[in-house]
PDB file of C-alpha atoms in Angstrom:
ATOM      1  CA  UNK A 187      70.095 129.722 118.443  1.00 38.00           C
ATOM      2  CA  UNK A 188      72.429 132.517 119.506  1.00 42.00           C
ATOM      3  CA  UNK A 189      75.510 132.658 117.943  1.00 40.00           C
ATOM      4  CA  UNK A 190      77.533 130.277 119.190  1.00 42.00           C
ATOM      5  CA  UNK A 191      81.027 131.145 121.686  1.00 43.00           C
ATOM      6  CA  UNK A 192      84.135 130.332 119.926  1.00 41.00           C
ATOM      7  CA  UNK A 193      86.671 128.386 122.157  1.00 42.00           C
ATOM      8  CA  UNK A 194      90.439 128.299 120.681  1.00 43.00           C
ATOM      9  CA  UNK A 195      90.411 125.915 117.449  1.00 43.00           C
ATOM     10  CA  UNK A 196      93.044 123.965 117.751  1.00 43.00           C
ATOM     11  CA  UNK A 197      94.807 122.471 114.363  1.00 43.00           C
ATOM     12  CA  UNK A 198      97.995 120.230 115.890  1.00 54.00           C
ATOM     13  CA  UNK A 199      96.421 117.907 118.539  1.00 71.00           C
ATOM     14  CA  UNK A 200      94.159 115.461 117.298  1.00 77.00           C
ATOM     15  CA  UNK A 201      90.998 114.935 119.588  1.00 86.00           C
ATOM     16  CA  UNK A 202      92.352 117.030 121.757  1.00 85.00           C
ATOM     17  CA  UNK A 203      88.488 118.652 122.062  1.00 86.00           C
ATOM     18  CA  UNK A 204      86.559 115.808 121.370  1.00 87.00           C
ATOM     19  CA  UNK A 205      88.171 113.489 123.350  1.00 90.00           C
ATOM     20  CA  UNK A 206      84.928 113.257 125.315  1.00 89.00           C
ATOM     21  CA  UNK A 207      82.422 112.129 122.594  1.00 88.00           C
ATOM     22  CA  UNK A 208      85.182 109.962 120.300  1.00 89.00           C
ATOM     23  CA  UNK A 209      83.196 106.556 121.937  1.00 90.00           C
ATOM     24  CA  UNK A 210      79.897 108.036 120.232  1.00 90.00           C
ATOM     25  CA  UNK A 211      81.284 109.270 117.349  1.00 87.00           C
ATOM     26  CA  UNK A 212      82.994 105.468 117.078  1.00 86.00           C
ATOM     27  CA  UNK A 213      79.595 104.024 117.846  1.00 88.00           C
ATOM     28  CA  UNK A 214      78.370 105.960 114.882  1.00 84.00           C
ATOM     29  CA  UNK A 215      81.111 104.917 112.284  1.00 82.00           C
ATOM     30  CA  UNK A 216      80.332 101.539 113.204  1.00 83.00           C
ATOM     31  CA  UNK A 217      76.795 101.601 111.882  1.00 83.00           C
ATOM     32  CA  UNK A 218      77.047 104.039 109.234  1.00 77.00           C
ATOM     33  CA  UNK A 219      80.222 103.342 108.205  1.00 75.00           C
ATOM     34  CA  UNK A 220      80.948  99.911 109.380  1.00 79.00           C
ATOM     35  CA  UNK A 221      84.044 100.179 111.145  1.00 84.00           C
ATOM     36  CA  UNK A 222      84.876  97.376 113.101  1.00 89.00           C
ATOM     37  CA  UNK A 223      83.108  97.320 116.659  1.00 91.00           C
ATOM     38  CA  UNK A 224      85.241  96.069 119.360  1.00 93.00           C
ATOM     39  CA  UNK A 225      83.714  92.493 119.963  1.00 95.00           C
ATOM     40  CA  UNK A 226      84.616  92.062 115.816  1.00 96.00           C
ATOM     41  CA  UNK A 227      88.317  93.166 116.696  1.00 97.00           C
ATOM     42  CA  UNK A 228      88.743  90.765 119.632  1.00 98.00           C
ATOM     43  CA  UNK A 229      86.897  88.162 117.892  1.00 98.00           C
ATOM     44  CA  UNK A 230      89.442  88.522 114.902  1.00 98.00           C
ATOM     45  CA  UNK A 231      92.609  88.643 117.504  1.00 98.00           C
ATOM     46  CA  UNK A 232      91.264  85.605 119.672  1.00 98.00           C
ATOM     47  CA  UNK A 233      90.456  83.478 116.224  1.00 97.00           C
ATOM     48  CA  UNK A 234      94.550  84.901 114.939  1.00 97.00           C
ATOM     49  CA  UNK A 235      96.408  84.169 118.277  1.00 97.00           C
ATOM     50  CA  UNK A 236      94.613  81.089 119.066  1.00 96.00           C
ATOM     51  CA  UNK A 237      96.822  77.502 118.938  1.00 83.00           C
ATOM     52  CA  UNK A 238     100.076  79.348 119.033  1.00 90.00           C
ATOM     53  CA  UNK A 239     103.560  77.968 120.113  1.00 90.00           C
ATOM     54  CA  UNK A 240     103.956  80.707 122.171  1.00 92.00           C
ATOM     55  CA  UNK A 241     100.156  82.004 124.135  1.00 95.00           C
ATOM     56  CA  UNK A 242      99.733  85.719 124.114  1.00 98.00           C
ATOM     57  CA  UNK A 243      98.850  87.002 127.415  1.00 97.00           C
ATOM     58  CA  UNK A 244     100.674  90.255 127.280  1.00 98.00           C
ATOM     59  CA  UNK A 245      98.762  93.068 124.834  1.00 98.00           C
ATOM     60  CA  UNK A 246     100.719  96.645 124.066  1.00 98.00           C
ATOM     61  CA  UNK A 247      98.028  98.433 122.214  1.00 98.00           C
ATOM     62  CA  UNK A 248      99.703 101.798 120.229  1.00 98.00           C
ATOM     63  CA  UNK A 249      97.157 104.423 119.540  1.00 97.00           C
ATOM     64  CA  UNK A 250      94.991 102.985 122.182  1.00 97.00           C
ATOM     65  CA  UNK A 251      91.926 105.701 122.209  1.00 96.00           C
ATOM     66  CA  UNK A 252      89.861 106.220 124.766  1.00 96.00           C
ATOM     67  CA  UNK A 253      91.215 102.817 125.645  1.00 97.00           C
ATOM     68  CA  UNK A 254      87.872 100.410 124.251  1.00 96.00           C
ATOM     69  CA  UNK A 255      89.752  97.668 122.309  1.00 98.00           C
ATOM     70  CA  UNK A 256      91.969  97.032 126.108  1.00 98.00           C
ATOM     71  CA  UNK A 257      88.660  96.769 127.398  1.00 98.00           C
ATOM     72  CA  UNK A 258      87.338  94.680 124.960  1.00 98.00           C
ATOM     73  CA  UNK A 259      91.093  92.336 126.042  1.00 98.00           C
ATOM     74  CA  UNK A 260      90.611  92.935 129.576  1.00 98.00           C
ATOM     75  CA  UNK A 261      87.471  91.264 130.181  1.00 98.00           C
ATOM     76  CA  UNK A 262      89.295  88.349 127.469  1.00 98.00           C
ATOM     77  CA  UNK A 263      91.000  87.313 130.073  1.00 97.00           C
ATOM     78  CA  UNK A 264      94.707  89.753 128.443  1.00 98.00           C
ATOM     79  CA  UNK A 265      96.568  91.614 130.598  1.00 98.00           C
ATOM     80  CA  UNK A 266      97.329  94.986 128.811  1.00 98.00           C
ATOM     81  CA  UNK A 267      98.456  98.663 128.500  1.00 97.00           C
ATOM     82  CA  UNK A 268      98.304 101.232 125.868  1.00 97.00           C
ATOM     83  CA  UNK A 269      99.825 104.271 124.232  1.00 97.00           C
ATOM     84  CA  UNK A 270      99.023 107.176 123.173  1.00 97.00           C
ATOM     85  CA  UNK A 271     100.076 111.277 121.937  1.00 95.00           C
ATOM     86  CA  UNK A 272      96.587 112.584 123.552  1.00 95.00           C
ATOM     87  CA  UNK A 273      96.678 113.133 127.083  1.00 95.00           C
ATOM     88  CA  UNK A 274      92.666 114.155 126.970  1.00 95.00           C
ATOM     89  CA  UNK A 275      92.355 110.767 125.318  1.00 96.00           C
ATOM     90  CA  UNK A 276      94.285 109.038 127.808  1.00 97.00           C
ATOM     91  CA  UNK A 277      92.097 110.486 130.589  1.00 96.00           C
ATOM     92  CA  UNK A 278      89.199 109.028 128.887  1.00 96.00           C
ATOM     93  CA  UNK A 279      91.179 105.526 128.846  1.00 97.00           C
ATOM     94  CA  UNK A 280      91.985 106.134 132.339  1.00 98.00           C
ATOM     95  CA  UNK A 281      88.138 106.390 133.437  1.00 97.00           C
ATOM     96  CA  UNK A 282      87.600 103.434 131.304  1.00 97.00           C
ATOM     97  CA  UNK A 283      90.003 100.957 132.801  1.00 98.00           C
ATOM     98  CA  UNK A 284      91.378 102.418 136.178  1.00 97.00           C
ATOM     99  CA  UNK A 285      94.495 102.827 137.853  1.00 96.00           C
ATOM    100  CA  UNK A 286      95.870  99.112 137.320  1.00 95.00           C
ATOM    101  CA  UNK A 287      95.946  99.630 133.676  1.00 97.00           C
ATOM    102  CA  UNK A 288      99.727 100.902 132.600  1.00 96.00           C
ATOM    103  CA  UNK A 289      99.321 104.064 130.269  1.00 97.00           C
ATOM    104  CA  UNK A 290     101.756 105.702 128.310  1.00 96.00           C
ATOM    105  CA  UNK A 291     101.132 109.277 126.640  1.00 96.00           C
ATOM    106  CA  UNK A 292     103.973 108.904 123.712  1.00 95.00           C
ATOM    107  CA  UNK A 293     104.046 110.212 120.357  1.00 94.00           C
ATOM    108  CA  UNK A 294     105.635 107.163 117.668  1.00 96.00           C
ATOM    109  CA  UNK A 295     107.654 106.070 116.389  1.00 96.00           C
ATOM    110  CA  UNK A 296     108.490 106.234 119.800  1.00 94.00           C
ATOM    111  CA  UNK A 297     107.110 103.460 121.945  1.00 95.00           C
ATOM    112  CA  UNK A 298     108.720 103.546 125.556  1.00 91.00           C
ATOM    113  CA  UNK A 299     107.955 100.215 126.883  1.00 78.00           C
ATOM    114  CA  UNK A 300     110.229  98.754 129.627  1.00 76.00           C
ATOM    115  CA  UNK A 301     109.275  94.667 128.334  1.00 79.00           C
ATOM    116  CA  UNK A 302     108.769  93.125 125.724  1.00 91.00           C
ATOM    117  CA  UNK A 303     104.785  92.125 125.370  1.00 97.00           C
ATOM    118  CA  UNK A 304     103.507  88.913 123.681  1.00 97.00           C
ATOM    119  CA  UNK A 305     101.533  90.848 121.238  1.00 98.00           C
ATOM    120  CA  UNK A 306     101.559  94.474 119.492  1.00 98.00           C
ATOM    121  CA  UNK A 307      98.197  96.031 118.037  1.00 98.00           C
ATOM    122  CA  UNK A 308      96.991  99.091 117.007  1.00 98.00           C
ATOM    123  CA  UNK A 309      93.601  99.714 116.313  1.00 97.00           C
ATOM    124  CA  UNK A 310      91.516 102.826 114.537  1.00 93.00           C
ATOM    125  CA  UNK A 311      93.718 103.676 111.916  1.00 94.00           C
ATOM    126  CA  UNK A 312      95.870 105.411 114.476  1.00 95.00           C
ATOM    127  CA  UNK A 313      99.132 104.610 111.986  1.00 98.00           C
ATOM    128  CA  UNK A 314      97.890 106.871 109.403  1.00 97.00           C
ATOM    129  CA  UNK A 315      98.219 110.008 111.379  1.00 95.00           C
ATOM    130  CA  UNK A 316     102.343 109.285 110.810  1.00 96.00           C
ATOM    131  CA  UNK A 317     103.497 111.928 108.323  1.00 94.00           C
ATOM    132  CA  UNK A 318     106.007 110.493 106.865  1.00 96.00           C
ATOM    133  CA  UNK A 319     107.662 107.205 105.036  1.00 97.00           C
ATOM    134  CA  UNK A 320     110.460 106.980 107.136  1.00 97.00           C
ATOM    135  CA  UNK A 321     107.943 108.145 110.149  1.00 97.00           C
ATOM    136  CA  UNK A 322     106.389 105.063 109.090  1.00 98.00           C
ATOM    137  CA  UNK A 323     109.265 101.980 109.192  1.00 98.00           C
ATOM    138  CA  UNK A 324     111.450 103.659 112.354  1.00 98.00           C
ATOM    139  CA  UNK A 325     107.446 103.007 113.770  1.00 98.00           C
ATOM    140  CA  UNK A 326     107.776  99.568 112.126  1.00 98.00           C
ATOM    141  CA  UNK A 327     111.393  99.320 113.698  1.00 97.00           C
ATOM    142  CA  UNK A 328     110.029  99.793 116.952  1.00 97.00           C
ATOM    143  CA  UNK A 329     107.058  97.818 116.973  1.00 97.00           C
ATOM    144  CA  UNK A 330     109.848  95.093 116.136  1.00 96.00           C
ATOM    145  CA  UNK A 331     111.902  95.788 119.749  1.00 95.00           C
ATOM    146  CA  UNK A 332     108.762  96.077 121.802  1.00 96.00           C
ATOM    147  CA  UNK A 333     107.021  92.851 120.766  1.00 97.00           C
ATOM    148  CA  UNK A 334     109.092  89.647 122.257  1.00 96.00           C
ATOM    149  CA  UNK A 335     110.827  87.751 118.705  1.00 96.00           C
ATOM    150  CA  UNK A 336     108.535  85.675 116.838  1.00 96.00           C
ATOM    151  CA  UNK A 337     105.567  87.751 118.667  1.00 97.00           C
ATOM    152  CA  UNK A 338     102.435  88.883 116.562  1.00 98.00           C
ATOM    153  CA  UNK A 339     101.383  92.407 115.173  1.00 98.00           C
ATOM    154  CA  UNK A 340      98.058  93.917 114.326  1.00 98.00           C
ATOM    155  CA  UNK A 341      97.572  96.815 112.862  1.00 98.00           C
ATOM    156  CA  UNK A 342      95.138  98.555 111.034  1.00 98.00           C
ATOM    157  CA  UNK A 343      95.083 101.746 108.098  1.00 98.00           C
ATOM    158  CA  UNK A 344      92.808 103.627 106.221  1.00 94.00           C
ATOM    159  CA  UNK A 345      93.131 102.200 102.189  1.00 95.00           C
ATOM    160  CA  UNK A 346      93.359 104.775  99.378  1.00 94.00           C
ATOM    161  CA  UNK A 347      90.550 103.561  98.344  1.00 91.00           C
ATOM    162  CA  UNK A 348      88.583 104.539 101.114  1.00 89.00           C
ATOM    163  CA  UNK A 349      90.143 107.794 101.352  1.00 89.00           C
ATOM    164  CA  UNK A 350      89.986 108.938  97.992  1.00 88.00           C
ATOM    165  CA  UNK A 351      86.799 107.798  96.785  1.00 84.00           C
ATOM    166  CA  UNK A 352      84.560 106.172  99.662  1.00 76.00           C
ATOM    167  CA  UNK A 353      85.330 108.773 102.640  1.00 69.00           C
ATOM    168  CA  UNK A 354      84.616 111.381  99.626  1.00 67.00           C
ATOM    169  CA  UNK A 355      80.971 109.733  98.958  1.00 70.00           C
ATOM    170  CA  UNK A 356      80.782 109.612 102.787  1.00 65.00           C
ATOM    171  CA  UNK A 357      81.189 112.429 103.620  1.00 62.00           C
ATOM    172  CA  UNK A 358      79.486 114.703 101.439  1.00 60.00           C
ATOM    173  CA  UNK A 359      76.518 112.645 101.852  1.00 62.00           C
ATOM    174  CA  UNK A 360      76.599 112.663 105.536  1.00 63.00           C
ATOM    175  CA  UNK A 361      78.385 116.119 106.659  1.00 73.00           C
ATOM    176  CA  UNK A 362      76.807 116.399 109.967  1.00 82.00           C
ATOM    177  CA  UNK A 363      76.384 114.205 113.525  1.00 85.00           C
ATOM    178  CA  UNK A 364      74.705 114.587 115.743  1.00 85.00           C
ATOM    179  CA  UNK A 365      73.940 114.127 119.670  1.00 86.00           C
ATOM    180  CA  UNK A 366      71.878 115.501 122.335  1.00 85.00           C
ATOM    181  CA  UNK A 367      73.933 117.788 123.428  1.00 85.00           C
ATOM    182  CA  UNK A 368      75.776 118.579 120.459  1.00 86.00           C
ATOM    183  CA  UNK A 369      76.248 118.155 116.559  1.00 88.00           C
ATOM    184  CA  UNK A 370      79.506 117.839 114.569  1.00 87.00           C
ATOM    185  CA  UNK A 371      79.955 119.122 111.553  1.00 87.00           C
ATOM    186  CA  UNK A 372      82.749 117.630 108.858  1.00 83.00           C
ATOM    187  CA  UNK A 373      84.398 118.726 106.065  1.00 86.00           C
ATOM    188  CA  UNK A 374      87.533 116.490 103.623  1.00 87.00           C
ATOM    189  CA  UNK A 375      89.589 117.711 101.669  1.00 89.00           C
ATOM    190  CA  UNK A 376      92.104 115.355  99.660  1.00 89.00           C
ATOM    191  CA  UNK A 377      95.435 116.398  98.248  1.00 92.00           C
ATOM    192  CA  UNK A 378      96.463 114.125  96.531  1.00 90.00           C
ATOM    193  CA  UNK A 379      99.679 116.283  95.504  1.00 93.00           C
ATOM    194  CA  UNK A 380     100.963 115.342  98.792  1.00 94.00           C
ATOM    195  CA  UNK A 381      99.199 112.125  99.513  1.00 94.00           C
ATOM    196  CA  UNK A 382      97.272 113.078 102.419  1.00 94.00           C
ATOM    197  CA  UNK A 383      93.520 113.881 103.244  1.00 92.00           C
ATOM    198  CA  UNK A 384      92.883 116.915 106.018  1.00 92.00           C
ATOM    199  CA  UNK A 385      89.607 115.809 107.811  1.00 89.00           C
ATOM    200  CA  UNK A 386      88.428 118.726 110.044  1.00 90.00           C
ATOM    201  CA  UNK A 387      85.459 118.798 113.189  1.00 86.00           C
ATOM    202  CA  UNK A 388      83.940 121.182 114.170  1.00 89.00           C
ATOM    203  CA  UNK A 389      81.527 120.776 117.366  1.00 89.00           C
ATOM    204  CA  UNK A 390      79.190 122.858 118.530  1.00 89.00           C
ATOM    205  CA  UNK A 391      78.632 121.968 121.638  1.00 87.00           C
ATOM    206  CA  UNK A 392      75.473 123.203 124.300  1.00 82.00           C
ATOM    207  CA  UNK A 393      76.152 124.875 127.058  1.00 82.00           C
ATOM    208  CA  UNK A 394      75.069 122.827 130.277  1.00 75.00           C
ATOM    209  CA  UNK A 395      72.685 125.174 132.690  1.00 67.00           C
ATOM    210  CA  UNK A 396      72.443 128.194 129.774  1.00 61.00           C
ATOM    211  CA  UNK A 397      69.430 130.573 129.710  1.00 60.00           C
ATOM    212  CA  UNK A 398      68.719 129.122 125.896  1.00 63.00           C
ATOM    213  CA  UNK A 399      70.377 127.576 123.298  1.00 69.00           C
ATOM    214  CA  UNK A 400      74.259 128.875 123.668  1.00 80.00           C
ATOM    215  CA  UNK A 401      76.705 126.368 122.017  1.00 83.00           C
ATOM    216  CA  UNK A 402      80.627 127.064 122.368  1.00 87.00           C
ATOM    217  CA  UNK A 403      82.556 125.729 119.210  1.00 89.00           C
ATOM    218  CA  UNK A 404      85.990 124.132 118.205  1.00 89.00           C
ATOM    219  CA  UNK A 405      88.280 122.856 115.063  1.00 90.00           C
ATOM    220  CA  UNK A 406      90.033 120.271 115.267  1.00 90.00           C
ATOM    221  CA  UNK A 407      92.173 119.424 111.875  1.00 92.00           C
ATOM    222  CA  UNK A 408      93.367 115.514 111.206  1.00 92.00           C
ATOM    223  CA  UNK A 409      95.758 115.187 108.796  1.00 94.00           C
ATOM    224  CA  UNK A 410      95.702 111.122 107.449  1.00 94.00           C
ATOM    225  CA  UNK A 411      97.990 110.177 104.927  1.00 96.00           C
ATOM    226  CA  UNK A 412      97.918 107.598 102.213  1.00 95.00           C
ATOM    227  CA  UNK A 413      99.864 104.339 102.419  1.00 96.00           C
ATOM    228  CA  UNK A 414     100.283 101.865  99.174  1.00 96.00           C
ATOM    229  CA  UNK A 415     100.111  97.801 100.852  1.00 97.00           C
ATOM    230  CA  UNK A 416     103.359  97.926  98.087  1.00 98.00           C
ATOM    231  CA  UNK A 417     104.702 100.319 100.801  1.00 98.00           C
ATOM    232  CA  UNK A 418     103.676  98.924 104.029  1.00 98.00           C
ATOM    233  CA  UNK A 419     104.736  95.163 103.040  1.00 98.00           C
ATOM    234  CA  UNK A 420     108.312  96.935 101.965  1.00 98.00           C
ATOM    235  CA  UNK A 421     108.601  98.445 105.202  1.00 98.00           C
ATOM    236  CA  UNK A 422     107.910  95.790 107.164  1.00 98.00           C
ATOM    237  CA  UNK A 423     109.927  93.735 105.065  1.00 98.00           C
ATOM    238  CA  UNK A 424     112.886  95.543 106.162  1.00 98.00           C
ATOM    239  CA  UNK A 425     111.542  95.816 109.104  1.00 98.00           C
ATOM    240  CA  UNK A 426     112.015  91.988 110.014  1.00 98.00           C
ATOM    241  CA  UNK A 427     109.043  91.324 110.076  1.00 98.00           C
ATOM    242  CA  UNK A 428     107.634  87.939 108.329  1.00 98.00           C
ATOM    243  CA  UNK A 429     104.150  86.106 107.649  1.00 97.00           C
ATOM    244  CA  UNK A 430     102.633  89.461 106.253  1.00 98.00           C
ATOM    245  CA  UNK A 431      99.176  89.289 105.878  1.00 98.00           C
ATOM    246  CA  UNK A 432      96.353  92.256 104.956  1.00 98.00           C
ATOM    247  CA  UNK A 433      92.503  91.071 106.121  1.00 98.00           C
ATOM    248  CA  UNK A 434      89.247  93.278 105.220  1.00 97.00           C
ATOM    249  CA  UNK A 435      87.759  94.865 108.288  1.00 96.00           C
ATOM    250  CA  UNK A 436      88.699  92.257 111.478  1.00 97.00           C
ATOM    251  CA  UNK A 437      86.717  89.704 108.707  1.00 96.00           C
ATOM    252  CA  UNK A 438      88.598  86.314 107.874  1.00 95.00           C
ATOM    253  CA  UNK A 439      88.931  87.052 104.118  1.00 97.00           C
ATOM    254  CA  UNK A 440      91.874  88.326 102.280  1.00 98.00           C
ATOM    255  CA  UNK A 441      91.728  92.829 101.910  1.00 97.00           C
ATOM    256  CA  UNK A 442      90.591  93.513  97.742  1.00 96.00           C
ATOM    257  CA  UNK A 443      90.435  96.137  95.898  1.00 94.00           C
ATOM    258  CA  UNK A 444      87.082  97.130  97.813  1.00 93.00           C
ATOM    259  CA  UNK A 445      88.777  97.142 101.208  1.00 95.00           C
ATOM    260  CA  UNK A 446      87.632 100.550 103.354  1.00 92.00           C
ATOM    261  CA  UNK A 447      90.048  98.881 106.572  1.00 95.00           C
ATOM    262  CA  UNK A 448      92.917  97.058 105.905  1.00 98.00           C
ATOM    263  CA  UNK A 449      94.209  95.323 108.698  1.00 98.00           C
ATOM    264  CA  UNK A 450      97.419  94.332 108.819  1.00 98.00           C
ATOM    265  CA  UNK A 451      98.943  91.434 110.483  1.00 98.00           C
ATOM    266  CA  UNK A 452     102.655  90.017 110.820  1.00 98.00           C
ATOM    267  CA  UNK A 453     105.235  88.513 113.030  1.00 98.00           C
ATOM    268  CA  UNK A 454     107.716  90.004 114.794  1.00 97.00           C
ATOM    269  CA  UNK A 455     111.634  89.561 113.869  1.00 96.00           C
ATOM    270  CA  UNK A 456     112.934  86.105 116.080  1.00 91.00           C
TER     271      UNK A 456
END
């Protein structure tokens, strides 16, 4: 293999260079780390919302990424909209969902929604990227304004165990993910003092049409913040949410100390 051509490293915008591979990485995570596939997410939401006095018809997703969950919900009959800060991810979502679905580029805690939705979700641990408890609190307050009074809110977070125990072991065992046209090498560092973890993706992308095996290298830094359950619940109550519960990875069972993906459900203030 020849020496790779080097593209500028991007440490400021997660998913700036890997949006086109995100769905494949998500499929890999579902197979290897039990990240919930979108069908499991859809089943969980259908069950949660079934039988409500006020039916759920319109749903907005924060940190919607490539729109895979929005597509799943649209196929189940919901009217959907999405918000994300990454333009490349929204481009993938637009190609998947078509021109009729509202997709907005914005960064939390700002949620520039023009109307209240029946329900709000955030799937894929996007809220772990919020840099401080204050940002998290302000995002919860924005959520409460975006969903109709008494509407359901669902979001997921990587648990503290996942970020401090399981991920360390997982990345040590599987530091390389290989596809036909590219390979990912990732490193993982936990900063206990500051309460965050740095996940660095280095991608080697095969150059199309090259006579030999020439690759382009890009790199992204994803800074993921730990959020203790006690803090999340306290901030949610401060924002006026009620009926707060935590489930284990989109299954109908409460979260435990072994839970990796915490699924938070709550009801917006009336």
